[in-house]
XYZ file of C-alpha atoms in Angstrom:
753
model
C 0.016 0.020 0.030
C 1.344 3.286 -0.935
C 1.732 6.033 2.027
C 1.337 9.527 1.826
C 4.439 11.691 2.455
C 5.059 14.244 5.057
C 5.623 17.798 4.215
C 9.240 17.526 5.098
C 9.668 14.525 2.916
C 7.770 16.357 0.154
C 9.883 19.552 0.370
C 13.058 17.338 0.283
C 12.244 14.720 -2.261
C 9.374 16.792 -4.314
C 11.488 15.930 -7.654
C 11.019 12.123 -7.015
C 7.153 12.301 -6.807
C 5.382 12.182 -10.350
C 2.131 14.016 -10.957
C -0.150 13.225 -13.699
C -1.345 16.348 -15.257
C -4.964 16.967 -16.724
C -3.918 16.130 -20.478
C -2.276 12.684 -18.859
C 1.221 13.518 -19.238
C 3.782 13.082 -16.315
C 5.579 15.953 -14.759
C 7.659 16.066 -11.376
C 5.797 17.519 -8.192
C 6.696 21.442 -7.995
C 5.679 22.588 -4.497
C 6.165 26.138 -5.559
C 3.382 26.042 -8.047
C 1.121 24.670 -5.564
C 2.102 27.339 -3.132
C 1.330 30.096 -5.782
C -2.198 28.627 -6.361
C -2.743 28.617 -2.580
C -1.613 32.243 -2.039
C -3.603 33.355 -5.106
C -6.812 31.581 -3.494
C -6.173 32.956 -0.017
C -5.283 36.515 -1.468
C -7.476 39.464 0.323
C -9.299 36.963 2.426
C -8.921 36.582 6.347
C -7.175 33.241 6.086
C -3.694 31.935 6.633
C -2.457 30.159 3.208
C 0.200 28.355 5.253
C -2.451 26.195 7.017
C -3.974 25.320 3.693
C -0.716 24.319 2.185
C 0.128 22.028 5.371
C -3.439 20.326 5.319
C -2.596 19.403 1.527
C 0.996 18.197 1.775
C -0.116 15.278 4.219
C -2.177 13.796 1.315
C 0.184 13.963 -1.404
C 1.763 10.816 -3.154
C 3.813 9.522 -6.030
C 1.322 9.196 -9.004
C -1.232 11.816 -7.779
C -3.077 13.622 -10.517
C -3.335 17.380 -10.591
C -7.208 17.141 -10.148
C -6.779 15.489 -6.985
C -4.381 18.043 -5.579
C -7.172 20.519 -6.425
C -9.828 18.410 -4.974
C -7.876 17.852 -1.652
C -7.147 21.889 -1.440
C -10.726 22.327 -1.803
C -11.611 19.866 0.799
C -9.000 21.307 3.229
C -10.461 24.711 2.672
C -14.067 23.419 3.329
C -12.895 21.676 6.658
C -11.305 24.579 8.019
C -14.524 26.940 7.420
C -16.411 27.818 10.421
C -18.498 30.779 11.686
C -15.188 32.350 13.136
C -13.391 31.825 9.745
C -16.145 31.939 7.066
C -13.767 32.984 4.420
C -12.458 29.536 3.722
C -15.533 28.866 1.655
C -14.237 31.625 -0.802
C -10.847 30.085 -1.104
C -12.538 26.731 -1.913
C -14.635 28.531 -4.479
C -11.809 30.211 -6.209
C -9.997 26.720 -6.440
C -13.129 25.177 -7.922
C -12.957 27.956 -10.479
C -9.267 27.408 -11.044
C -10.101 23.789 -11.633
C -12.713 24.768 -14.309
C -10.052 26.976 -15.891
C -7.696 24.269 -16.139
C -10.155 21.807 -17.655
C -11.427 24.299 -20.180
C -7.887 24.833 -21.278
C -7.545 20.937 -21.790
C -10.664 20.523 -23.330
C -10.580 23.195 -26.059
C -7.115 24.619 -26.013
C -7.621 28.011 -24.597
C -9.436 29.629 -21.801
C -10.496 33.245 -22.087
C -9.271 35.362 -24.884
C -10.861 34.306 -28.200
C -14.511 34.874 -27.629
C -15.493 35.053 -31.286
C -14.052 31.401 -31.624
C -15.979 30.273 -28.757
C -19.276 31.726 -30.396
C -18.575 29.953 -33.528
C -17.885 26.702 -32.021
C -21.008 26.789 -29.737
C -23.129 27.682 -32.930
C -21.541 24.753 -34.780
C -22.197 22.533 -32.004
C -25.759 23.507 -31.442
C -25.247 24.874 -28.077
C -25.803 28.467 -28.789
C -28.709 29.956 -30.900
C -27.324 30.914 -34.275
C -29.157 34.624 -33.669
C -25.853 35.285 -31.636
C -24.221 35.703 -35.062
C -26.206 38.624 -35.750
C -23.192 40.189 -34.292
C -20.338 40.642 -36.625
C -16.934 39.080 -35.734
C -15.431 42.642 -35.044
C -18.517 43.174 -32.637
C -17.866 39.986 -30.749
C -14.305 40.636 -30.397
C -15.127 44.017 -29.102
C -17.608 42.278 -26.686
C -14.957 39.963 -25.746
C -12.747 42.659 -24.507
C -15.342 43.587 -21.830
C -14.694 39.981 -20.165
C -13.108 40.438 -16.879
C -12.188 36.902 -15.528
C -11.363 38.371 -11.876
C -15.232 38.300 -11.624
C -15.113 34.341 -11.673
C -13.072 34.643 -8.389
C -15.899 36.128 -6.461
C -17.990 32.787 -5.606
C -17.859 31.088 -2.666
C -17.864 27.157 -3.058
C -21.582 26.640 -3.056
C -22.128 29.262 -5.544
C -19.317 28.151 -7.957
C -20.253 24.605 -7.932
C -23.770 25.477 -8.724
C -22.944 27.946 -11.531
C -20.679 25.262 -13.198
C -22.750 22.359 -12.729
C -26.269 24.024 -13.496
C -25.786 26.699 -16.006
C -22.562 26.302 -18.229
C -22.859 24.533 -21.506
C -20.132 21.971 -22.062
C -16.789 23.546 -21.962
C -18.117 27.085 -21.371
C -16.672 29.551 -18.916
C -18.899 31.822 -16.657
C -18.040 34.893 -18.060
C -18.708 33.613 -21.729
C -22.196 32.568 -20.521
C -23.061 35.934 -19.069
C -21.768 37.707 -21.920
C -23.676 35.744 -24.447
C -26.802 36.404 -22.508
C -26.172 40.079 -22.351
C -25.461 40.128 -26.156
C -28.601 38.168 -26.995
C -30.730 40.513 -24.588
C -29.150 43.369 -26.372
C -29.988 42.080 -29.797
C -33.577 43.511 -29.718
C -32.255 46.889 -29.266
C -31.853 49.267 -32.122
C -28.373 48.395 -34.180
C -26.590 51.652 -33.110
C -27.342 51.082 -29.308
C -27.272 47.168 -29.214
C -23.617 47.063 -28.030
C -23.934 49.644 -25.450
C -26.796 47.982 -23.844
C -25.257 44.570 -24.072
C -22.377 45.960 -22.146
C -24.405 47.453 -19.189
C -26.417 44.007 -19.171
C -23.185 42.092 -18.971
C -21.530 44.372 -16.302
C -24.685 44.133 -14.216
C -25.061 40.206 -14.477
C -21.478 39.454 -14.255
C -20.767 41.644 -11.098
C -23.918 39.827 -9.642
C -25.963 42.926 -9.260
C -28.810 41.511 -11.214
C -29.759 37.802 -11.064
C -31.405 36.112 -14.296
C -34.016 33.578 -13.215
C -32.963 30.169 -14.277
C -34.994 29.749 -17.472
C -33.309 32.826 -18.905
C -29.773 32.164 -17.790
C -30.193 28.403 -18.838
C -32.199 28.712 -21.942
C -31.525 32.153 -23.526
C -28.361 30.892 -25.257
C -29.712 27.607 -26.393
C -31.918 27.400 -29.827
C -35.710 28.210 -29.225
C -35.379 28.117 -25.551
C -38.393 29.355 -23.221
C -37.564 32.250 -20.955
C -40.840 32.467 -18.849
C -40.539 31.218 -15.337
C -44.147 31.302 -14.182
C -47.603 30.184 -15.749
C -51.078 30.005 -14.559
C -53.869 28.299 -16.476
C -57.491 27.978 -15.571
C -59.708 24.980 -16.640
C -63.351 24.909 -17.429
C -65.875 22.475 -16.532
C -65.651 20.413 -19.886
C -63.595 17.518 -21.246
C -62.237 19.845 -23.904
C -60.970 22.369 -21.561
C -59.521 19.748 -18.963
C -57.492 17.934 -21.425
C -56.439 21.041 -23.065
C -55.230 22.178 -19.815
C -53.232 19.135 -19.291
C -51.688 19.320 -22.532
C -50.488 22.757 -21.877
C -49.100 21.718 -18.400
C -47.081 19.298 -20.253
C -45.658 21.652 -22.607
C -44.713 24.099 -19.911
C -43.148 21.262 -17.898
C -41.209 20.215 -20.977
C -39.641 23.624 -21.256
C -38.571 23.767 -17.543
C -41.509 26.310 -16.336
C -43.629 26.099 -13.250
C -47.463 26.083 -13.750
C -50.370 26.877 -11.811
C -53.727 25.334 -12.677
C -57.091 26.743 -11.208
C -59.753 24.066 -11.235
C -62.465 25.712 -9.272
C -65.068 25.648 -12.171
C -64.983 21.721 -12.368
C -68.176 20.141 -10.832
C -67.669 18.588 -7.327
C -68.022 14.955 -6.462
C -71.528 13.927 -6.538
C -72.645 16.234 -9.279
C -74.587 15.619 -12.406
C -72.890 14.328 -15.507
C -75.300 14.202 -18.655
C -78.322 14.564 -16.647
C -77.329 11.896 -14.176
C -77.097 12.598 -10.800
C -74.249 11.638 -8.323
C -72.105 10.818 -11.506
C -69.354 12.981 -11.031
C -65.837 11.993 -9.427
C -65.227 15.622 -8.682
C -61.989 17.451 -9.013
C -59.426 14.910 -7.596
C -59.383 12.635 -10.580
C -58.674 15.396 -12.783
C -55.945 16.538 -10.265
C -54.339 13.116 -10.167
C -53.970 13.359 -14.133
C -52.043 16.776 -13.466
C -50.032 15.027 -10.817
C -49.146 12.115 -12.942
C -48.337 14.606 -16.169
C -45.828 16.409 -13.809
C -44.100 13.106 -13.043
C -44.271 11.788 -16.844
C -43.078 15.097 -18.451
C -40.034 15.994 -16.424
C -38.201 19.382 -17.040
C -35.734 18.420 -19.807
C -34.733 15.380 -17.521
C -33.412 17.629 -15.068
C -36.181 17.296 -12.498
C -39.946 16.381 -12.138
C -42.445 18.909 -13.315
C -43.993 21.308 -10.807
C -47.518 21.879 -10.633
C -49.580 23.839 -8.218
C -53.304 23.281 -8.116
C -55.614 25.676 -6.824
C -59.084 25.291 -5.482
C -61.555 28.255 -4.089
C -62.426 27.842 -0.854
C -66.006 27.402 -1.200
C -65.718 24.381 -3.268
C -67.528 21.473 -2.061
C -64.538 19.058 -2.680
C -62.236 21.240 -0.493
C -62.315 18.821 2.540
C -61.041 15.866 0.046
C -58.708 18.138 -1.588
C -56.935 18.804 1.823
C -56.841 15.113 2.264
C -55.373 13.957 -0.970
C -51.767 14.009 0.039
C -52.694 11.992 3.381
C -51.328 8.648 3.816
C -54.822 7.220 4.505
C -57.809 6.665 2.155
C -58.179 5.463 -1.425
C -54.991 5.595 -3.321
C -56.639 6.226 -6.517
C -57.909 9.796 -5.047
C -54.221 10.887 -3.901
C -51.976 13.199 -5.512
C -48.590 13.331 -3.751
C -46.582 15.160 -6.669
C -48.612 18.543 -6.909
C -48.532 21.691 -4.752
C -52.189 22.230 -3.474
C -53.314 25.742 -3.063
C -56.354 27.444 -1.477
C -57.932 30.395 -3.108
C -59.699 32.374 -0.337
C -62.021 35.663 -0.475
C -62.160 38.128 2.384
C -65.755 36.958 3.344
C -64.094 33.458 4.482
C -61.650 35.007 6.405
C -64.096 37.406 8.279
C -66.214 34.128 9.120
C -63.084 32.387 10.333
C -62.518 35.353 12.691
C -66.057 35.511 13.895
C -66.630 31.548 13.965
C -69.350 31.866 11.690
C -70.765 29.025 9.260
C -69.402 28.489 5.602
C -71.140 26.720 2.961
C -69.455 24.587 0.401
C -71.191 24.108 -2.831
C -71.116 22.542 -6.360
C -70.102 25.022 -9.069
C -72.090 23.372 -11.567
C -75.410 23.339 -9.798
C -74.956 27.037 -8.759
C -73.940 27.888 -12.542
C -76.881 25.554 -14.108
C -79.769 26.927 -11.427
C -78.776 30.319 -10.545
C -76.837 31.382 -13.471
C -73.626 32.255 -11.241
C -69.945 31.527 -12.208
C -68.816 32.110 -8.743
C -65.149 31.704 -9.679
C -64.847 34.710 -11.638
C -66.080 37.024 -8.855
C -64.429 38.687 -6.192
C -64.796 41.341 -3.262
C -68.540 42.931 -3.311
C -69.740 41.007 -6.289
C -68.647 37.634 -4.669
C -70.181 38.595 -1.384
C -73.477 39.447 -2.968
C -73.718 36.321 -5.275
C -72.480 34.112 -2.108
C -75.619 35.376 -0.167
C -77.793 34.722 -3.102
C -76.241 31.148 -3.345
C -76.635 30.576 0.694
C -80.327 31.975 0.453
C -81.054 29.241 -2.038
C -79.600 26.398 0.098
C -82.124 23.488 0.725
C -84.640 24.562 -1.934
C -83.220 25.526 -5.307
C -79.627 23.950 -4.282
C -79.331 20.635 -3.076
C -75.544 19.685 -3.200
C -73.749 21.626 -0.209
C -72.278 21.255 2.857
C -72.323 23.657 5.847
C -69.142 23.825 7.948
C -67.758 26.118 10.768
C -65.512 28.473 8.918
C -62.855 28.436 11.807
C -62.970 24.663 12.121
C -61.956 24.394 8.448
C -59.445 26.817 8.801
C -58.016 24.643 11.632
C -58.000 21.713 9.185
C -56.241 23.969 6.642
C -53.479 24.911 9.374
C -53.212 21.053 10.512
C -52.275 20.040 6.898
C -49.742 23.118 6.643
C -48.075 21.870 9.569
C -47.796 18.448 8.570
C -47.016 18.957 4.879
C -46.251 22.676 4.410
C -49.097 23.302 2.272
C -51.672 24.235 1.135
C -50.431 27.722 -0.152
C -52.975 30.541 0.594
C -53.974 33.056 -2.085
C -55.970 35.851 -0.556
C -58.093 36.212 -3.877
C -59.746 39.865 -2.884
C -56.535 41.455 -1.818
C -54.736 40.190 -5.218
C -57.666 41.393 -7.482
C -58.019 44.708 -5.754
C -54.376 45.355 -6.570
C -54.770 44.111 -10.370
C -54.410 46.954 -12.730
C -56.078 45.167 -15.585
C -59.740 44.781 -13.831
C -61.270 45.948 -17.006
C -60.042 42.821 -19.102
C -60.776 40.112 -16.283
C -59.496 38.627 -13.129
C -56.701 36.875 -11.397
C -58.000 33.122 -10.531
C -55.001 32.128 -8.219
C -51.226 32.553 -7.802
C -48.199 30.882 -9.456
C -46.022 27.984 -8.113
C -44.039 30.160 -5.832
C -46.905 32.552 -4.937
C -45.250 35.726 -6.163
C -46.350 36.061 -9.859
C -49.896 36.258 -11.177
C -52.200 38.296 -13.569
C -55.491 37.855 -15.763
C -56.023 34.486 -16.849
C -58.773 33.993 -19.946
C -59.571 30.121 -20.467
C -58.357 29.079 -23.931
C -57.189 32.653 -24.641
C -54.611 33.985 -22.279
C -52.489 32.087 -19.777
C -50.546 33.994 -17.318
C -47.068 34.052 -18.207
C -44.302 35.967 -16.786
C -40.242 36.403 -16.921
C -38.176 37.063 -13.483
C -34.983 38.563 -12.590
C -33.776 39.963 -9.357
C -31.783 42.833 -7.709
C -29.139 41.730 -5.505
C -29.497 44.048 -2.803
C -26.078 42.692 -1.144
C -24.082 43.930 -3.828
C -25.253 47.433 -4.962
C -25.257 50.693 -3.168
C -28.083 53.214 -2.955
C -26.384 55.507 -5.818
C -26.480 52.537 -8.283
C -30.128 51.673 -7.373
C -31.977 53.783 -10.179
C -29.651 52.459 -12.924
C -29.849 48.720 -11.763
C -33.807 48.879 -11.443
C -33.721 50.549 -15.019
C -31.638 47.625 -16.305
C -33.517 44.859 -14.477
C -36.900 46.066 -16.142
C -35.261 46.393 -19.521
C -33.681 42.946 -19.549
C -37.188 41.563 -18.842
C -38.982 43.481 -21.500
C -36.348 42.479 -23.828
C -36.852 38.803 -22.836
C -40.415 39.097 -24.038
C -39.328 39.633 -27.532
C -37.059 36.874 -27.390
C -38.915 33.999 -25.935
C -40.820 31.385 -27.540
C -43.720 30.470 -24.974
C -44.757 26.851 -24.973
C -48.331 27.317 -26.215
C -50.733 29.864 -27.812
C -52.507 31.283 -24.763
C -49.079 32.327 -23.138
C -47.883 33.865 -26.203
C -51.194 35.776 -26.483
C -50.775 36.951 -22.854
C -47.144 38.109 -23.318
C -48.283 40.133 -26.316
C -51.547 41.629 -24.401
C -49.922 42.261 -20.874
C -46.088 42.086 -21.443
C -45.926 41.017 -17.702
C -42.533 41.024 -15.969
C -41.374 40.450 -12.270
C -38.399 42.345 -11.011
C -37.732 40.770 -7.731
C -34.955 41.169 -4.917
C -32.657 39.132 -2.989
C -30.349 39.796 -0.196
C -32.516 42.004 2.083
C -30.979 40.292 5.195
C -27.475 41.400 3.926
C -28.545 44.927 3.082
C -29.931 45.360 6.624
C -26.904 43.688 8.215
C -24.468 45.785 6.276
C -26.127 48.915 7.448
C -26.466 47.781 11.115
C -30.432 47.424 10.706
C -32.798 44.594 11.536
C -36.101 43.417 10.375
C -37.487 45.746 12.977
C -36.690 48.666 10.995
C -39.700 48.761 9.040
C -39.392 52.677 8.175
C -36.002 51.908 6.569
C -37.429 48.841 4.617
C -40.395 50.811 3.574
C -38.004 53.334 2.114
C -35.748 51.050 0.228
C -38.862 49.325 -1.534
C -40.688 52.830 -2.186
C -37.346 53.725 -3.980
C -37.258 50.342 -5.688
C -40.956 50.384 -6.828
C -40.636 53.994 -8.256
C -37.309 53.278 -10.282
C -38.897 50.340 -11.631
C -42.038 51.874 -12.325
C -40.522 54.935 -13.931
C -38.363 52.645 -16.017
C -41.396 50.903 -17.340
C -43.022 54.319 -18.345
C -39.642 55.240 -19.982
C -40.048 52.109 -22.168
C -43.685 52.937 -23.020
C -42.273 56.310 -24.448
C -39.666 54.532 -26.329
C -41.595 51.353 -27.580
C -45.304 51.939 -26.739
C -47.490 50.852 -23.903
C -48.813 47.244 -23.400
C -51.727 46.396 -25.731
C -54.370 46.369 -22.903
C -53.197 49.780 -21.280
C -56.222 51.701 -22.475
C -58.931 51.431 -19.613
C -56.315 49.947 -17.043
C -56.023 51.294 -13.527
C -52.547 52.754 -14.793
C -54.467 54.573 -17.419
C -56.674 56.118 -14.641
C -53.720 57.558 -12.690
C -53.425 54.897 -10.308
C -50.162 53.255 -9.440
C -48.621 50.262 -7.790
C -51.145 47.985 -6.531
C -53.789 49.961 -8.241
C -53.721 52.602 -5.352
C -54.580 56.027 -6.117
C -51.905 58.685 -6.167
C -53.053 60.323 -3.038
C -52.126 57.188 -0.996
C -48.610 57.669 -2.277
C -48.401 61.392 -1.357
C -49.627 60.543 2.255
C -47.417 57.433 2.591
C -44.259 57.936 0.833
C -40.829 59.917 1.249
C -41.263 61.909 -1.896
C -44.673 62.384 -2.742
C -44.233 64.826 -5.596
C -42.540 62.171 -7.632
C -45.313 59.801 -7.580
C -47.630 62.587 -8.850
C -45.360 63.303 -11.619
C -45.036 59.636 -12.476
C -48.813 59.163 -12.432
C -49.299 61.985 -14.875
C -46.489 60.846 -17.028
C -48.102 57.395 -17.295
C -51.484 58.738 -18.166
C -50.018 60.731 -20.932
C -47.345 57.946 -22.293
C -48.458 54.865 -20.843
C -46.703 52.141 -19.314
C -44.921 49.280 -20.880
C -45.542 46.256 -18.721
C -48.818 45.503 -16.959
C -47.041 44.013 -13.735
C -43.714 44.975 -12.968
C -42.375 43.440 -9.866
C -42.650 40.188 -8.122
C -40.424 38.828 -5.336
C -39.616 35.079 -5.801
C -38.058 32.806 -3.238
C -34.726 32.477 -5.117
C -33.605 29.736 -2.774
C -30.828 28.077 -5.034
C -30.101 31.368 -7.126
C -29.095 33.271 -3.968
C -26.367 30.564 -3.499
C -24.885 31.716 -7.153
C -25.491 35.237 -6.171
C -23.578 34.949 -2.993
C -26.162 36.532 -0.766
C -29.349 35.510 1.300
C -32.568 34.243 -0.276
C -35.415 36.759 -1.353
C -36.465 39.169 1.352
C -36.492 36.876 4.271
C -34.298 36.439 7.181
C -31.639 33.708 6.875
C -32.468 30.327 7.898
C -29.269 29.754 9.858
C -26.312 32.179 9.960
C -23.920 29.166 9.265
C -24.564 25.605 8.355
C -23.436 22.697 6.461
C -25.799 21.413 3.598
C -25.377 18.057 2.508
C -24.601 17.453 -1.087
C -23.822 14.763 -3.300
C -20.044 15.182 -2.652
C -20.038 15.687 0.794
C -21.117 18.839 3.189
C -20.868 22.204 2.154
C -20.577 25.333 4.299
C -23.404 27.894 4.005
C -23.240 31.364 5.339
C -24.398 34.988 4.431
C -21.753 37.130 2.931
C -21.403 39.766 5.677
C -21.236 37.141 8.788
C -17.841 37.870 9.948
C -18.385 41.423 10.572
C -22.177 41.442 11.307
C -22.849 38.064 12.990
C -25.370 39.567 15.616
C -27.401 41.528 13.055
C -28.558 38.308 11.225
C -31.821 37.096 12.632
C -32.074 33.482 12.464
C -35.525 32.706 11.003
C -35.829 29.467 12.838
C -35.999 31.466 15.924
C -37.468 34.680 14.808
C -40.876 35.789 15.641
C -42.865 35.260 12.414
C -45.373 38.085 13.180
C -42.417 40.421 12.625
C -41.683 38.581 9.350
C -45.416 39.302 8.307
C -45.090 42.905 9.235
C -42.068 43.299 7.200
C -43.360 41.374 4.322
C -46.686 43.491 4.471
C -44.359 46.581 4.490
C -42.788 45.486 1.387
C -45.788 44.569 -0.437
C -46.958 48.057 -0.541
C -44.300 48.805 -3.179
C -44.526 45.509 -5.086
C -47.338 45.688 -7.706
C -47.410 41.702 -7.732
C -46.730 39.291 -4.906
C -43.922 37.919 -2.531
C -43.073 34.441 -1.840
C -43.668 34.464 1.899
C -42.667 31.352 3.583
C -43.339 31.225 7.281
C -41.301 29.163 9.827
C -42.582 28.094 13.173
C -40.188 26.748 15.833
C -42.421 24.324 18.103
C -39.574 23.964 20.921
C -39.680 25.220 24.232
C -38.960 28.759 25.165
C -37.768 29.998 21.765
C -40.290 32.907 21.539
C -40.828 33.156 24.998
C -37.362 33.535 26.807
C -39.156 34.305 30.289
C -41.196 31.620 29.931
C -38.705 28.204 29.293
C -41.553 25.620 29.397
C -43.785 27.463 27.067
C -44.151 26.523 23.236
C -45.785 27.831 20.429
C -49.457 26.961 20.230
C -51.930 26.439 17.189
C -53.601 29.820 18.587
C -50.289 31.718 17.866
C -50.021 30.285 14.239
C -53.447 31.211 13.669
C -53.048 34.643 14.782
C -49.952 34.977 12.291
C -51.745 33.936 9.290
C -54.706 36.136 10.111
C -52.399 38.844 10.508
C -51.090 38.356 7.202
C -54.599 38.641 5.632
C -55.296 41.639 7.727
C -52.188 43.419 6.794
C -52.486 43.007 3.127
C -50.051 40.221 2.177
C -51.286 38.561 -1.102
C -50.280 35.038 -0.364
C -48.673 32.633 2.164
C -46.081 30.204 0.435
C -44.952 27.185 2.456
C -45.496 26.667 6.159
C -42.325 25.154 7.799
C -41.569 23.929 11.225
C -38.704 23.308 13.505
C -39.133 20.500 15.998
C -36.825 18.867 18.490
C -34.040 21.226 17.511
C -34.001 20.057 13.956
C -35.446 21.247 10.794
C -38.509 19.192 9.712
C -37.299 19.812 6.151
C -39.997 20.254 3.583
C -39.305 20.708 0.111
C -39.508 24.524 -0.610
C -37.217 25.111 -3.439
C -38.870 27.132 -6.086
C -38.058 25.020 -9.156
C -39.508 27.471 -11.474
C -39.339 31.023 -10.680
C -35.963 31.384 -8.982
C -33.752 28.200 -9.525
């Protein structure tokens, strides 16, 4: 058995140790080269390179490969990473990138330096869309001169690994991927300006100030890639619509998108079919087909499809809907792979608070006997129709069930604590903020609960492209320009994207819905010695973001025209974010006069995008971006995540200097989270992925009462508060039990990742 050599022996006998290079050739071990790489990887970080070199040399042996040396260095750095020495994860990230550079050099004969050659090669191999060749060789050469390879070295290990494994195409390098995306985004600009815009896009993306959603970053460069993250469809109560909806779901899944499907119009269990009473199997069999479609049509072989199925809370099948992921019961009426969602009107929440009765009804019977399509109504119209329906119970209407609203809500909560779902979508809040009330209504929310707009069955399916501003990496002075770029990038993707079915394309053309999000709020706060209790500062930040993004879309309307359905919209009436009158902004903003001017400009010039901002979960994208996810507190200040090749340290970027300013969400009062999200929601015109995390251990929230634990009443009050304060949806409910996470799959696999 071959023994590893000590550091002293290596230093004395390094010329006798043979190393296998990446191209297969042999060379003598040269410690000075290893030392140079170690010093390069450690430069500027609060680490001691000597400890890394010492950790490596005990592992060297004759016949070792350069790849093994690199991997050993990475493992040594990861092992030394701790809350006190978090910078080792950046050292490991640089070593991962170094390995990528060397592999690329071996595979294609060069690293950075010949971008036109890279483009031609990728187009010829079918990896790049040929449209990149709309740029001349001279233009590609100029673009290649913008590349800054040092930006590759900013990633920690988790970010470097995710970037290289999930997003790069073959022997592509990170800056080549970002530059190609930027050039394609710039290709829709006027010829004389496209290189200028492409450079601005590239620098914002490559410096991790703007994060592209996965469908854009992964698919923009490939031929006919779909760039949209979020889709919502609605199914009518007939076979043709049902199977068309299933087919559309398959198309979306094939192209890597996540889909929301509303099934509230479908008749309930025990309803009539072709005049025969008690013949309908209800919504569950159709949901099961959607479930199996998500499994069968995986996202390009990368992962199972992702479908959230929504039902309005008045539907007679709601009790069974809440049980369809339980272990007991008829397996033929189970759907374990979809993500259930309940659509909730204000009237239901009022009855929950007042402990009043709630009536579950069959939409088919109501439609046939009373002429009411309840699923398309909201607010006062819904309440009036619902009173009419309840008055007809027992006489005109025979298929119904009366329950206590509070008890039904307890059943919902029980399911949330056990499985993390259903998601909750507050329908009236969502539709009151809808700028396109003149064209229809919003039936439900998307897979990650942050993106939604009008859906017209068979004609327009909600379709949205996303990116995010990385608050950890920008300064206040940069915010106006970054918001402007983020909006322009997404508007350009609409013209570059190929939606997977006709109704999605129609929606794109009619509404031009986009979603500029944010990530790294916890970092932004910590960097400024603020916390989630600083609601005024949080409000001021997101007011600025809301203003700059809305202003950018108005500027695009001057340049390119307003979205097709602008006339008659709330925007056209002078209302602004969330369809609120301009007087609200004068009373509640830092600078009321700018909102007045913006309202007047939009009425005169229009606005390019019907919805502009939406904050996605960004769970994995934030690792690539090197910041905390979305706008929520960090789950833990420092932890090791289990990956295929071992454990990987995860920590926020400013942990070393601001450790105590990071709230750990697993120990943080969720009512404070709700208040922060509600504060942000005022300035976000679509939605926010609000995950709530409840710790069920003793004394966590009540330090003066060490035996006290969180009760169902506390969770109930938090959810009611979310509705009362104007939050539009509740994403996952997660729990911590016995000092460990009860892990629930909360990765947004469409919008953010």
